[in-house]
PDB file of C-alpha atoms in Angstrom:
ATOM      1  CA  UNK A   1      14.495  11.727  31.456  1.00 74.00           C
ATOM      2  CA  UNK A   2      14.054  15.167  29.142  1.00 84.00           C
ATOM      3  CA  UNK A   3      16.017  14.946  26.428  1.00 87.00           C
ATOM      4  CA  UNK A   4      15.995  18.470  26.553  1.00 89.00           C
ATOM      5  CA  UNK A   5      17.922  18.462  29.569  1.00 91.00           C
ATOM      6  CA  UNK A   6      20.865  16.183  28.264  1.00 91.00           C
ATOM      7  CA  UNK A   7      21.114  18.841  26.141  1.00 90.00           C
ATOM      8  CA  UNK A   8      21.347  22.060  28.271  1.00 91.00           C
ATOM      9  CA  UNK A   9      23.415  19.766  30.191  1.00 91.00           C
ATOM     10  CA  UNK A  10      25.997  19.135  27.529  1.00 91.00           C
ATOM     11  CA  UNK A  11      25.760  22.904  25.932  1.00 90.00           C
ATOM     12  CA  UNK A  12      26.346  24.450  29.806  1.00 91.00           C
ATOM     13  CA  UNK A  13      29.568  21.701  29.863  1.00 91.00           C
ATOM     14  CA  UNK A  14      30.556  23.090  26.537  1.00 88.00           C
ATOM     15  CA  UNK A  15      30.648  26.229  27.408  1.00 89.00           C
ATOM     16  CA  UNK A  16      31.667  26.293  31.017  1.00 90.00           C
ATOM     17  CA  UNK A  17      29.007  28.894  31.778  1.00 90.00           C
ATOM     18  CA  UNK A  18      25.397  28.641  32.775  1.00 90.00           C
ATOM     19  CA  UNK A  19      25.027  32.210  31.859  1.00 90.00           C
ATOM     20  CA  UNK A  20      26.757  31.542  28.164  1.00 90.00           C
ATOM     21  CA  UNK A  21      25.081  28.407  27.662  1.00 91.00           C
ATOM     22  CA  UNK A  22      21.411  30.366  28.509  1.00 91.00           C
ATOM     23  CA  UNK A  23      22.495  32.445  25.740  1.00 91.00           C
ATOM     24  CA  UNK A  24      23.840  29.919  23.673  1.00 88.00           C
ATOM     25  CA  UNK A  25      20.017  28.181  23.920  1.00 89.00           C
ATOM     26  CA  UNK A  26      18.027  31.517  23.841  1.00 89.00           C
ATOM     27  CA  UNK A  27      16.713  30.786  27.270  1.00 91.00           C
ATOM     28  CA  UNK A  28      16.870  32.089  30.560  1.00 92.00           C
ATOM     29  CA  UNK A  29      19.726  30.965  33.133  1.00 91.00           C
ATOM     30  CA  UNK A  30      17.113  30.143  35.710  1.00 92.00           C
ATOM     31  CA  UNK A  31      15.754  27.824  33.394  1.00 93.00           C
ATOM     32  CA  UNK A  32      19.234  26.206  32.438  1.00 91.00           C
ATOM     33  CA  UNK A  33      20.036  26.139  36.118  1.00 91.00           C
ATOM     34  CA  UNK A  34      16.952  24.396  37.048  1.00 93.00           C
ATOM     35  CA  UNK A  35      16.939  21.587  34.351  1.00 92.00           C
ATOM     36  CA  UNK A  36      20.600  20.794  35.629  1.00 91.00           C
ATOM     37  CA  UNK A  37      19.236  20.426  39.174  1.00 92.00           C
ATOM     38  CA  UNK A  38      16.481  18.214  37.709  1.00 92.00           C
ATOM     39  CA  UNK A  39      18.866  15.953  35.559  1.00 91.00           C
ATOM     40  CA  UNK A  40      21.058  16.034  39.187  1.00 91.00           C
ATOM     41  CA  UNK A  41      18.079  14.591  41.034  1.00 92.00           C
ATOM     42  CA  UNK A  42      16.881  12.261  38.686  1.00 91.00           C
ATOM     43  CA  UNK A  43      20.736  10.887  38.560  1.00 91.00           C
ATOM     44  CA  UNK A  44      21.264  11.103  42.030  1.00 92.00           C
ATOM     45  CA  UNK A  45      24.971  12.800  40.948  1.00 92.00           C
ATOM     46  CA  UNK A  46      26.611  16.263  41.250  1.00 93.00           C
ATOM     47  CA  UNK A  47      27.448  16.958  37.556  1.00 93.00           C
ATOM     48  CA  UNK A  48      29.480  20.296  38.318  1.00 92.00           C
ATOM     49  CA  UNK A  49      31.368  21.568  40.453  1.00 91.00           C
ATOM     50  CA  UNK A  50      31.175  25.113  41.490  1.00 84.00           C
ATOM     51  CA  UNK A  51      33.453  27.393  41.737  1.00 81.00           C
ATOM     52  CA  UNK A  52      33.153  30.760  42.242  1.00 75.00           C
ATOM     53  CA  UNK A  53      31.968  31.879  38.534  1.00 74.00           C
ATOM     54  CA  UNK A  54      34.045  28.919  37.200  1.00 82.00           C
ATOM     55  CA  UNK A  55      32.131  25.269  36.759  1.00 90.00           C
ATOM     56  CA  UNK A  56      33.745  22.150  35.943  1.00 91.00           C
ATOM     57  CA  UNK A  57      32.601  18.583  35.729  1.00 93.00           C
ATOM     58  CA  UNK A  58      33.017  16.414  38.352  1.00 93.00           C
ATOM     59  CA  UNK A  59      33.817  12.767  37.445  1.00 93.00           C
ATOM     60  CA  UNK A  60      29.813  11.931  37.350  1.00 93.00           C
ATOM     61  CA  UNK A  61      29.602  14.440  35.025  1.00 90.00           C
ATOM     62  CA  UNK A  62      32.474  12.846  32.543  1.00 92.00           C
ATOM     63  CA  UNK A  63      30.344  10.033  32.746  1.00 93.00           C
ATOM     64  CA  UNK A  64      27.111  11.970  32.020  1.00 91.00           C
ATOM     65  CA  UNK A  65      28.687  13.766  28.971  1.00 91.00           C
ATOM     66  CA  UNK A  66      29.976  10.860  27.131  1.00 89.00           C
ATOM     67  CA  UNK A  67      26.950   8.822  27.429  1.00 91.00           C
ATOM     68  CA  UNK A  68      24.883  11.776  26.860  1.00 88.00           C
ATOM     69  CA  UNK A  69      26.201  13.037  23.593  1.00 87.00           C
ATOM     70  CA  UNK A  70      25.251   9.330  21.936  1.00 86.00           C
ATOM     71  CA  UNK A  71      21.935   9.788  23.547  1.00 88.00           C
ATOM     72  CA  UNK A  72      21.552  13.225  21.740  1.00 85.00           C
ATOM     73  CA  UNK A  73      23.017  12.341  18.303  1.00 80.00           C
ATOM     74  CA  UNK A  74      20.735   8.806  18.530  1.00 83.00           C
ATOM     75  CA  UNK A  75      18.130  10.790  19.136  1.00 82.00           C
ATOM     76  CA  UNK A  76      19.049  13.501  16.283  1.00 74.00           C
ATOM     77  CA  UNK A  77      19.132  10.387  13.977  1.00 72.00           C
ATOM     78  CA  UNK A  78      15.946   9.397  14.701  1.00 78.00           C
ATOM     79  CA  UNK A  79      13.942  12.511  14.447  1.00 72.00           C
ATOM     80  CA  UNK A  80      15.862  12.846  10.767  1.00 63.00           C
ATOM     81  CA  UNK A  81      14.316   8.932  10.094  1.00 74.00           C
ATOM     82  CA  UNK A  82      10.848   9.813  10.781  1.00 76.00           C
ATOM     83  CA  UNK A  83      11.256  12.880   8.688  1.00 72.00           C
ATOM     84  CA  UNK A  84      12.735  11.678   5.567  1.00 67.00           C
ATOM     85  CA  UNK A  85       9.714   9.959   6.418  1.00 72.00           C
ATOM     86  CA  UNK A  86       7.166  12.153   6.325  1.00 72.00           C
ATOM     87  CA  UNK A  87       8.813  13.748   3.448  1.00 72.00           C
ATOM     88  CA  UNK A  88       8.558  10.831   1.679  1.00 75.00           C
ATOM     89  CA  UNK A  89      12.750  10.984   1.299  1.00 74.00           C
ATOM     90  CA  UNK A  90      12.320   6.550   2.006  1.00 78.00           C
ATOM     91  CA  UNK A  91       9.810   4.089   3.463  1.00 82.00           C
ATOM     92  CA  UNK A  92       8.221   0.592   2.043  1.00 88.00           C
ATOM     93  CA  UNK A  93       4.929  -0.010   0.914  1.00 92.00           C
ATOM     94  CA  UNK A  94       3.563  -3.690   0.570  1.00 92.00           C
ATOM     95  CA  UNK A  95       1.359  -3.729  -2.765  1.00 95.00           C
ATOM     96  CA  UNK A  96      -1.035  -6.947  -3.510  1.00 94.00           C
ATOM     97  CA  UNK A  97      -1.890  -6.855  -7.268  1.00 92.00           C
ATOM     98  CA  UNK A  98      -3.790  -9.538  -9.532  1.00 88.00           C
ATOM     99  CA  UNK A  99      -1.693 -10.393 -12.071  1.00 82.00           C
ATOM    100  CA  UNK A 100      -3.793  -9.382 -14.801  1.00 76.00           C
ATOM    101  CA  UNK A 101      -4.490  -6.259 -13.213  1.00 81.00           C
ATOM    102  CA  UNK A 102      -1.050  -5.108 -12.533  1.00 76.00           C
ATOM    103  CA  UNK A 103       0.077  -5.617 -16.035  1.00 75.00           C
ATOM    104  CA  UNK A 104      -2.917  -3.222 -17.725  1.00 80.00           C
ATOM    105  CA  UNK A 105      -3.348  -0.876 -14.966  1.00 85.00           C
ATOM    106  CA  UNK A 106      -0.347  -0.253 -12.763  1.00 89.00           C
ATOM    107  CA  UNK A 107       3.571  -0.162 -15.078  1.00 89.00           C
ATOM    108  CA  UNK A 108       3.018   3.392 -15.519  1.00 90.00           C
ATOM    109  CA  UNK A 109       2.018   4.434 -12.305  1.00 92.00           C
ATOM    110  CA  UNK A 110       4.536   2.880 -10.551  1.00 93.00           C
ATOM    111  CA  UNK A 111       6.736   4.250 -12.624  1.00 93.00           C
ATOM    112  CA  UNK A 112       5.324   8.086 -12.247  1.00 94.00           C
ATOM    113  CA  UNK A 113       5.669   6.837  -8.383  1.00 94.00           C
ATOM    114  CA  UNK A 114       8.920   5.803  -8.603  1.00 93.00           C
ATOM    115  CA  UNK A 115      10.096   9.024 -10.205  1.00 93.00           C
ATOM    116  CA  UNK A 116       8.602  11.215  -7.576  1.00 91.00           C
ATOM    117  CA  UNK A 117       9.900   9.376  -4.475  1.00 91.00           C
ATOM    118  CA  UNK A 118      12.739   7.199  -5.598  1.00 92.00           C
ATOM    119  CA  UNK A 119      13.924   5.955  -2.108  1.00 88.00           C
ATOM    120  CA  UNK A 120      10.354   4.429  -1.448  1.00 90.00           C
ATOM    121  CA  UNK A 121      10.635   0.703  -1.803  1.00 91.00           C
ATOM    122  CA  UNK A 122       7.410  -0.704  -3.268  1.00 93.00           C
ATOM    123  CA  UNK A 123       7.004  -4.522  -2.583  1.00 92.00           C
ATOM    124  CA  UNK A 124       4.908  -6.066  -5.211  1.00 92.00           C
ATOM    125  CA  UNK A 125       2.954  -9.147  -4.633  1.00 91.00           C
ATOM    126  CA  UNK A 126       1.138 -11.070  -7.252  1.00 89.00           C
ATOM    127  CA  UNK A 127      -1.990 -13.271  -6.459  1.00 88.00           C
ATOM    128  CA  UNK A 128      -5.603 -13.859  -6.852  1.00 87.00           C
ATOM    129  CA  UNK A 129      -7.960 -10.882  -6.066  1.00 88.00           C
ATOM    130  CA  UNK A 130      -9.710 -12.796  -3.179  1.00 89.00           C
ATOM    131  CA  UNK A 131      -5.676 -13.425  -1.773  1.00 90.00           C
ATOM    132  CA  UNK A 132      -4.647 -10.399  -1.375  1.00 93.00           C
ATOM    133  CA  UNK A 133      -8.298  -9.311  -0.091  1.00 92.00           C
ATOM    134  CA  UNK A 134      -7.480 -11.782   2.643  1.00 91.00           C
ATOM    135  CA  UNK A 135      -3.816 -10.464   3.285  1.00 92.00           C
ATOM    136  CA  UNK A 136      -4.570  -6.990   3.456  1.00 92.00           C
ATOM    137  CA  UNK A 137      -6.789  -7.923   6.271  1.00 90.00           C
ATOM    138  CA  UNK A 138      -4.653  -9.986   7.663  1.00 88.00           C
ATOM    139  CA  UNK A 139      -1.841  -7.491   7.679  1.00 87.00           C
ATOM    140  CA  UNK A 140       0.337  -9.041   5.078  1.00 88.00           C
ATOM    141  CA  UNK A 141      -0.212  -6.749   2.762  1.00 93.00           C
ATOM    142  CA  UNK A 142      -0.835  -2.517   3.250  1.00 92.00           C
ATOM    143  CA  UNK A 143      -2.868  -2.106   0.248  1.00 95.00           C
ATOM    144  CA  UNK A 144      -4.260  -3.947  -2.241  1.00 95.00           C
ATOM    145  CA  UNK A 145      -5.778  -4.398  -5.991  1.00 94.00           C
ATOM    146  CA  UNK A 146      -9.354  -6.328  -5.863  1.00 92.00           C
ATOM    147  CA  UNK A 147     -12.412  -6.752  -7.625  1.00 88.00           C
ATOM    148  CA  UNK A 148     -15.453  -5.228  -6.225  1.00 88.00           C
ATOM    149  CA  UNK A 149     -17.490  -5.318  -4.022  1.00 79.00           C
ATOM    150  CA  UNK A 150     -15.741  -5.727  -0.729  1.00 73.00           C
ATOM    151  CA  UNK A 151     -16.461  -5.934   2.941  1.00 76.00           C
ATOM    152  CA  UNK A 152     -17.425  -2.448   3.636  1.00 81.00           C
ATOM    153  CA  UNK A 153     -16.577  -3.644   7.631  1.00 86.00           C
ATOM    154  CA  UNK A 154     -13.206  -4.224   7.347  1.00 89.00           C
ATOM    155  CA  UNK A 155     -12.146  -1.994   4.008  1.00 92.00           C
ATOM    156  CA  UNK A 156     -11.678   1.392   3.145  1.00 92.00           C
ATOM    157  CA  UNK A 157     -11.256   1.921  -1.173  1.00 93.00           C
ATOM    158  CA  UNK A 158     -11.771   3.499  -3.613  1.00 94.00           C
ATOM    159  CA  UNK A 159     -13.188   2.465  -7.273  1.00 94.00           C
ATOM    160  CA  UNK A 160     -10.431   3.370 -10.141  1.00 93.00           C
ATOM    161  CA  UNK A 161     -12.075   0.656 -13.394  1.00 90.00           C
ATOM    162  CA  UNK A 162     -15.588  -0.285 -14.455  1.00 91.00           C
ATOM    163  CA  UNK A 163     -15.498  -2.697 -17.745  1.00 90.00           C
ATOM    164  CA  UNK A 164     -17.761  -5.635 -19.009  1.00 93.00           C
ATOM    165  CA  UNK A 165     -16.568  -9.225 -19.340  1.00 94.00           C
ATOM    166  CA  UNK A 166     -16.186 -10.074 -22.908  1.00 95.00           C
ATOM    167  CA  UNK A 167     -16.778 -13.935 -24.459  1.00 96.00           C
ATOM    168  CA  UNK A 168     -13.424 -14.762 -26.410  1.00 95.00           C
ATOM    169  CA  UNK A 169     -13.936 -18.057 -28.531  1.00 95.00           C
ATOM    170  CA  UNK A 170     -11.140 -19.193 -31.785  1.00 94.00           C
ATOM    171  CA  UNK A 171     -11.167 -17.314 -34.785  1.00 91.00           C
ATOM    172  CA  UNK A 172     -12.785 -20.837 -36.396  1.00 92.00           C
ATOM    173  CA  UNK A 173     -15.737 -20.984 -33.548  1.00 94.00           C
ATOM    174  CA  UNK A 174     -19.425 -20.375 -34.642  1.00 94.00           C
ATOM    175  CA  UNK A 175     -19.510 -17.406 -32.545  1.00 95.00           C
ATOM    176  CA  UNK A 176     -16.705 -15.752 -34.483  1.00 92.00           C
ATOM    177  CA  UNK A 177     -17.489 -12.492 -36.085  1.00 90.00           C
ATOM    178  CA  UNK A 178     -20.779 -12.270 -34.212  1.00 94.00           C
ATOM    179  CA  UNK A 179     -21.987  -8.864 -32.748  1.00 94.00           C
ATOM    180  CA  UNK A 180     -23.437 -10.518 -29.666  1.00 94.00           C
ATOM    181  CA  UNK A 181     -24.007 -13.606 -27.685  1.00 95.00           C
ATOM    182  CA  UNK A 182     -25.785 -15.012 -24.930  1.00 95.00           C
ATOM    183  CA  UNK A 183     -24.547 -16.458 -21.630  1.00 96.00           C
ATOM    184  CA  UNK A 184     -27.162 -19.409 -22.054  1.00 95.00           C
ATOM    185  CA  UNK A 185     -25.745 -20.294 -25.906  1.00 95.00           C
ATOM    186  CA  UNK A 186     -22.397 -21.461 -23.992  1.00 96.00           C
ATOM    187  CA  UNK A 187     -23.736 -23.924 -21.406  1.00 96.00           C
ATOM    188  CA  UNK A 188     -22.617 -27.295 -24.216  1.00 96.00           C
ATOM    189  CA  UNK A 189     -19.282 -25.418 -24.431  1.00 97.00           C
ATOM    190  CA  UNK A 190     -15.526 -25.971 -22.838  1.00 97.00           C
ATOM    191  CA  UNK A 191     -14.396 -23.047 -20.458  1.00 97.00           C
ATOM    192  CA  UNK A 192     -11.156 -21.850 -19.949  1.00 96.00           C
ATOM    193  CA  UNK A 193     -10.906 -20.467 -16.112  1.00 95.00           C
ATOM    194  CA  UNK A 194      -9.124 -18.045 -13.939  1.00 91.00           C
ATOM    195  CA  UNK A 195      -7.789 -20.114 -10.959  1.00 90.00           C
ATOM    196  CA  UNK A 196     -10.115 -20.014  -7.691  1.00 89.00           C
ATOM    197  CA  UNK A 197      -8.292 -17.765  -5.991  1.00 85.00           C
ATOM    198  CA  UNK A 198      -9.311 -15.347  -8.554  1.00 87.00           C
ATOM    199  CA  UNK A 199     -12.547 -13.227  -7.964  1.00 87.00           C
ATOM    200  CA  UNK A 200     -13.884 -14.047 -11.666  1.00 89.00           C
ATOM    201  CA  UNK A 201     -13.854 -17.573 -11.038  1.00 92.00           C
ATOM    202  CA  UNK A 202     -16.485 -17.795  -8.671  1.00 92.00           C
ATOM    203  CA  UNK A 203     -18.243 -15.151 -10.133  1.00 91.00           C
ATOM    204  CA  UNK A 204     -18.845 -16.380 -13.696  1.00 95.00           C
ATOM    205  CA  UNK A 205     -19.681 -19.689 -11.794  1.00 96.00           C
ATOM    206  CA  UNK A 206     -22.309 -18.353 -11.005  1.00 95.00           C
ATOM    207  CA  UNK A 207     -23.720 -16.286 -13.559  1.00 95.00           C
ATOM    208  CA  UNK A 208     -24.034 -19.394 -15.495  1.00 96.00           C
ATOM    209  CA  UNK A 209     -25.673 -20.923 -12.881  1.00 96.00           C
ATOM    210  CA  UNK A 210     -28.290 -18.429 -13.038  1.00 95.00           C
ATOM    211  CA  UNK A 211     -28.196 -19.035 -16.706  1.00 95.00           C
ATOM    212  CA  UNK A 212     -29.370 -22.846 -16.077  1.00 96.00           C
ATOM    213  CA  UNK A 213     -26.294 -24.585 -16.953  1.00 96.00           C
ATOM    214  CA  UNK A 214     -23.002 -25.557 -14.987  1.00 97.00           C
ATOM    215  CA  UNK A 215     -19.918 -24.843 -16.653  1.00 97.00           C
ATOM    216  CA  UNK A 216     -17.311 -27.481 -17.984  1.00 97.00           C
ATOM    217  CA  UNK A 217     -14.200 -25.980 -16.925  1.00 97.00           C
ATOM    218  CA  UNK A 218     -11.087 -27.905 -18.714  1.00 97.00           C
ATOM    219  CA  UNK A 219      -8.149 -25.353 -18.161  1.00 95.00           C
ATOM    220  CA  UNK A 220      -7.566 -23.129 -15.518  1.00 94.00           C
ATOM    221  CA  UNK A 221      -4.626 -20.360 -14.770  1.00 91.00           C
ATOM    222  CA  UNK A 222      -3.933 -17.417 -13.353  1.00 85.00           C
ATOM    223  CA  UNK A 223      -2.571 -15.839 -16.143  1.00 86.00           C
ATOM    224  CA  UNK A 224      -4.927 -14.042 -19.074  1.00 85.00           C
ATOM    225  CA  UNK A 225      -2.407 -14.321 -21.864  1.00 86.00           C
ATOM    226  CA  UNK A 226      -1.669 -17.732 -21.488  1.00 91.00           C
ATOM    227  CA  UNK A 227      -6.093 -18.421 -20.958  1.00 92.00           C
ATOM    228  CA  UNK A 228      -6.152 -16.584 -24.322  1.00 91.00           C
ATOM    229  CA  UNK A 229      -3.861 -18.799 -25.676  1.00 92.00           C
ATOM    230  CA  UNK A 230      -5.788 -21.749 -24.703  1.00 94.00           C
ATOM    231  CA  UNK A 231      -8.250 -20.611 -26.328  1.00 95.00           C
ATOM    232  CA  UNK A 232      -6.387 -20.247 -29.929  1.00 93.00           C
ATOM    233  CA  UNK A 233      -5.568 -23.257 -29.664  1.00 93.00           C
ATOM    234  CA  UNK A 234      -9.032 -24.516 -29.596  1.00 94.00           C
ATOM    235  CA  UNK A 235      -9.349 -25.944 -26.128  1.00 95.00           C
ATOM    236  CA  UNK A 236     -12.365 -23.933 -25.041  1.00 96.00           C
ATOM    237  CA  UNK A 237     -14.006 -20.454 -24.493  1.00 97.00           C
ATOM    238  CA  UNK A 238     -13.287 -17.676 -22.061  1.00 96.00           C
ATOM    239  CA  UNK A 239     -14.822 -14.368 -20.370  1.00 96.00           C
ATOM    240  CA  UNK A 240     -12.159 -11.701 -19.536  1.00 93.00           C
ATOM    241  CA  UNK A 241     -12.670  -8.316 -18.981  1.00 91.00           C
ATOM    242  CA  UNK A 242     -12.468  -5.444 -22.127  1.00 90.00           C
ATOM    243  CA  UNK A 243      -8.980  -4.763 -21.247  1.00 85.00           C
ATOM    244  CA  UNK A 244      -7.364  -8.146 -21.127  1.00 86.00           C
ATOM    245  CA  UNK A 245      -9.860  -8.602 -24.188  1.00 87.00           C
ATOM    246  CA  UNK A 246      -8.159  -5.623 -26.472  1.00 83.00           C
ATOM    247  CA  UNK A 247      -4.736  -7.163 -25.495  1.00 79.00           C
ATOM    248  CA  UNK A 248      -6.061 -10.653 -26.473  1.00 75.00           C
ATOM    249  CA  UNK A 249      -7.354  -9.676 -29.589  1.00 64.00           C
ATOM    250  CA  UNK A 250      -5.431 -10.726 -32.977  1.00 65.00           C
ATOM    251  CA  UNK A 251      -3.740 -13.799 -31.569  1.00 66.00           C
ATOM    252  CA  UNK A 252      -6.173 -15.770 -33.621  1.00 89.00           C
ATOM    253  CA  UNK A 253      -9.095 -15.425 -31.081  1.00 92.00           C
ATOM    254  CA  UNK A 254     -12.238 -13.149 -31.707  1.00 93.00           C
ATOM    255  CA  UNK A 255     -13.793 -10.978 -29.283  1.00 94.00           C
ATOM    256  CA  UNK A 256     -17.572 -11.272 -28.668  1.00 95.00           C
ATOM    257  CA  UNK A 257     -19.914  -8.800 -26.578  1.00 94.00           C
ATOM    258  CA  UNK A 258     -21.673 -10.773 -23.824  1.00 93.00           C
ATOM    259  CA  UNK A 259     -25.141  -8.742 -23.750  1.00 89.00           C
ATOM    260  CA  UNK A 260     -27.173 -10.936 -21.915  1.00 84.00           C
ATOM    261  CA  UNK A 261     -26.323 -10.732 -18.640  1.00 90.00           C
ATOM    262  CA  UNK A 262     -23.983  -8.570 -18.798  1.00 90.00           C
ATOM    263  CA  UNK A 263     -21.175  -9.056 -16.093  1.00 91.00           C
ATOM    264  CA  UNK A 264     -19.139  -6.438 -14.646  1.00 90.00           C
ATOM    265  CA  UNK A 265     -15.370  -6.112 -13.578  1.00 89.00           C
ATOM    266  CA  UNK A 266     -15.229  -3.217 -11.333  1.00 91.00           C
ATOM    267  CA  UNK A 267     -11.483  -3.145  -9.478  1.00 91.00           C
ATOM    268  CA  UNK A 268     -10.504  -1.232  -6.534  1.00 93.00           C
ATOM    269  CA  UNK A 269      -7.917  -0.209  -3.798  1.00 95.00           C
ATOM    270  CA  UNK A 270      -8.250  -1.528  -0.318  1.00 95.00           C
ATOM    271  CA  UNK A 271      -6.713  -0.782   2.693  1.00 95.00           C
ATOM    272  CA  UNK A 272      -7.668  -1.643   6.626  1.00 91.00           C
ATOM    273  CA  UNK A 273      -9.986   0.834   7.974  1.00 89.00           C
ATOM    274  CA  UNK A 274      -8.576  -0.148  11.726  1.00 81.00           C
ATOM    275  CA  UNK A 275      -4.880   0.045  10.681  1.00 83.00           C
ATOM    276  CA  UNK A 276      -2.124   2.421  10.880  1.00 81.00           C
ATOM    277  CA  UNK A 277      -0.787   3.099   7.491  1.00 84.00           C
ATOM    278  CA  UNK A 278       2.526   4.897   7.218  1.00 84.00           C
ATOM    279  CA  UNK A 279       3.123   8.340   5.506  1.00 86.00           C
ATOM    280  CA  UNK A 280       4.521   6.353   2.064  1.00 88.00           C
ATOM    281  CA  UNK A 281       1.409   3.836   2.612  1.00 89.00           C
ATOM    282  CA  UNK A 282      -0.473   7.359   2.296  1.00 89.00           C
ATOM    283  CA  UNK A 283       0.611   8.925  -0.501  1.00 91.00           C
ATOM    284  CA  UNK A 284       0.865   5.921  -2.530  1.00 94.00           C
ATOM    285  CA  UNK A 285      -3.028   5.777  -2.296  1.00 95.00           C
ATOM    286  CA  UNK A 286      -3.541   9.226  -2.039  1.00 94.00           C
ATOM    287  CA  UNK A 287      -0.870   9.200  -5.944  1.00 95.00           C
ATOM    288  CA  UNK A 288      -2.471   6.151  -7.562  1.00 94.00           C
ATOM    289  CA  UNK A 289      -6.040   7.599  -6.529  1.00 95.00           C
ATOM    290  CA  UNK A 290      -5.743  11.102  -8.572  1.00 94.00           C
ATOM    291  CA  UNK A 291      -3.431   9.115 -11.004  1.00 93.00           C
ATOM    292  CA  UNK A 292      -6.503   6.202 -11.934  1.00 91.00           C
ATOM    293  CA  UNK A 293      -9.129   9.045 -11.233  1.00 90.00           C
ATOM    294  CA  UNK A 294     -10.334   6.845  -8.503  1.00 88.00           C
ATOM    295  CA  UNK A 295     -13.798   7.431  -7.134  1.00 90.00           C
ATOM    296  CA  UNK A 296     -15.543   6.476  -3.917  1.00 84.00           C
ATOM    297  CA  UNK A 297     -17.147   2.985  -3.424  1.00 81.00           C
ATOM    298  CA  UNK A 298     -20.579   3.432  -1.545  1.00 70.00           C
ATOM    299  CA  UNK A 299     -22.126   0.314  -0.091  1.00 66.00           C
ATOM    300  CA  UNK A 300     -24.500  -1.742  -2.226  1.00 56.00           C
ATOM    301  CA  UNK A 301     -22.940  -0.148  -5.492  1.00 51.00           C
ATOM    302  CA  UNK A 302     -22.174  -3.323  -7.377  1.00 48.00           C
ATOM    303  CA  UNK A 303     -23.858  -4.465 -10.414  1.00 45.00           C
ATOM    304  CA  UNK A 304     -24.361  -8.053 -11.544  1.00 38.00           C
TER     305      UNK A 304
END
């Protein structure tokens, strides 16, 4: 069934008047005529009566009408849904962020976000970079924060940070104050972890593997501030990225360059190649991309 037709149908009852109701609609009466006859044989009913000049309804007809104008206004509703969607007037947008990462990278811009579409409802998840990697392509999740590289397969992204992982030891540790150090100088040393659901876990794993020693993890969290804190308080040593590092600082810990090898924290968005993502979906990535100065990932770009 043409909507279309319900609706010359209910403008020609309106009016009484296939010839007013043409006019009414900017069409020809021909054309109003022939949709009736449609919407007639498609209901197997005689909506009008005709008389003369005169039409009226015929008890089909009363039938037709009433169920026809919730039909129409239904279907008016709907069309003004999807475009408050498309405008961007509401929608929800399911947002996996690492917890360190949403804290230094994303307040503001969701913020700027919220102030430009204030009916979009963002749902903010907090977990592991190698979670929400999982739950994006699972479907949980329309976009995510993660630490780079990715499965170039399954993920479209784009690159928005690039930073080094610093060495944070006490203020009292032999290390303190120093310009440099080595991975290899911490292999008699206690390490304070990111959980294993966190990218960073495995990767400094193995870094010091490749240094020759395995580390003695004796702490482990998913939160930096409360790693750094660990640290203060003289349990053990900790790599976190130049951000978390510059928040860390002063809270009787000292920051230490790792030069040799150098390990690198490069975060990006992710979203399913394969999957639809809604007109909010869109915008948020299309917002947080010129907002982070995001720039493409190409395959094979990451750096040990």
């Amino acid at each position: 069934m043409d909507i279309r037709h319900l609706a010359y149908f209910l403008e020609t009852a309106r009016l009484k008047s296939f010839t007013r109701a043409a006019e009414s609609l900017y069409l020809t009466q021909p054309a109003i005529s022939k949709a009736i006859r449609q919407l007639e044989e498609e209901l197997g009913a005689t909506l009008f009566d005709r008389i003369g000049k005169r039409i009226e309804l015929t008890d089909a007809g009363r039938v037709v009408m009433e169920q026809a104008q919730a039909i129409t206004q239904s279907f008016s509703s709907l069309s003004a849904k999807l475009g408050d969607l498309a405008e961007l007037k509401s929608g929800q947008i399911r947002i996996g962020l690492p917890p360190m990462v949403g804290s230094s990278f994303f307040p503001k811009v969701i913020g700027a976000f919220h102030n430009r579409y204030p009916d979009v409802t963002l749902q903010v998840f907090e977990d592991g970079a190698k979670k929400v990697e999982s739950d994006v392509a699972d479907g949980l999740l329309d976009i995510g924060v993660v630490v780079l590289p990715h499965s170039f397969d399954v993920f479209d992204s784009f690159q928005f940070a690039e930073e080094r992982l610093n060495l944070i030891v006490p203020a009292s540790h032999a290390l303190s104050g120093a310009s440099s150090a080595k991975l290899e100088e911490l292999a008699q040393e206690n390490f304070v972890f990111f959980r294993e659901d966190f990218t960073l876990h495995d990767r400094i794993i193995n870094e010091c593997l490749q240094a020759g020693f395995q580390p003695r993890i004796v702490y482990e969290s998913s939160q930096w501030d409360l790693i750094s804190e660990m640290v203060a308080a003289g349990l053990g040593v900790a790599l976190l990225p130049e951000t978390i590092c510059r928040q860390a600082s002063g809270k009787a810990v000292s920051v230490v360059p790792l030069e040799e090898p150098a390990i690198w924290w490069r975060l990006g968005v992710i979203w399913r190649k394969d999957r639809y993502q809604s007109y909010a979906a869109r915008e948020w990535i299309s917002f947080t991309r010129e907002w982070l100065g995001g720039t493409p990932v190409e395959e094979g770009s990451g750096k040990r």
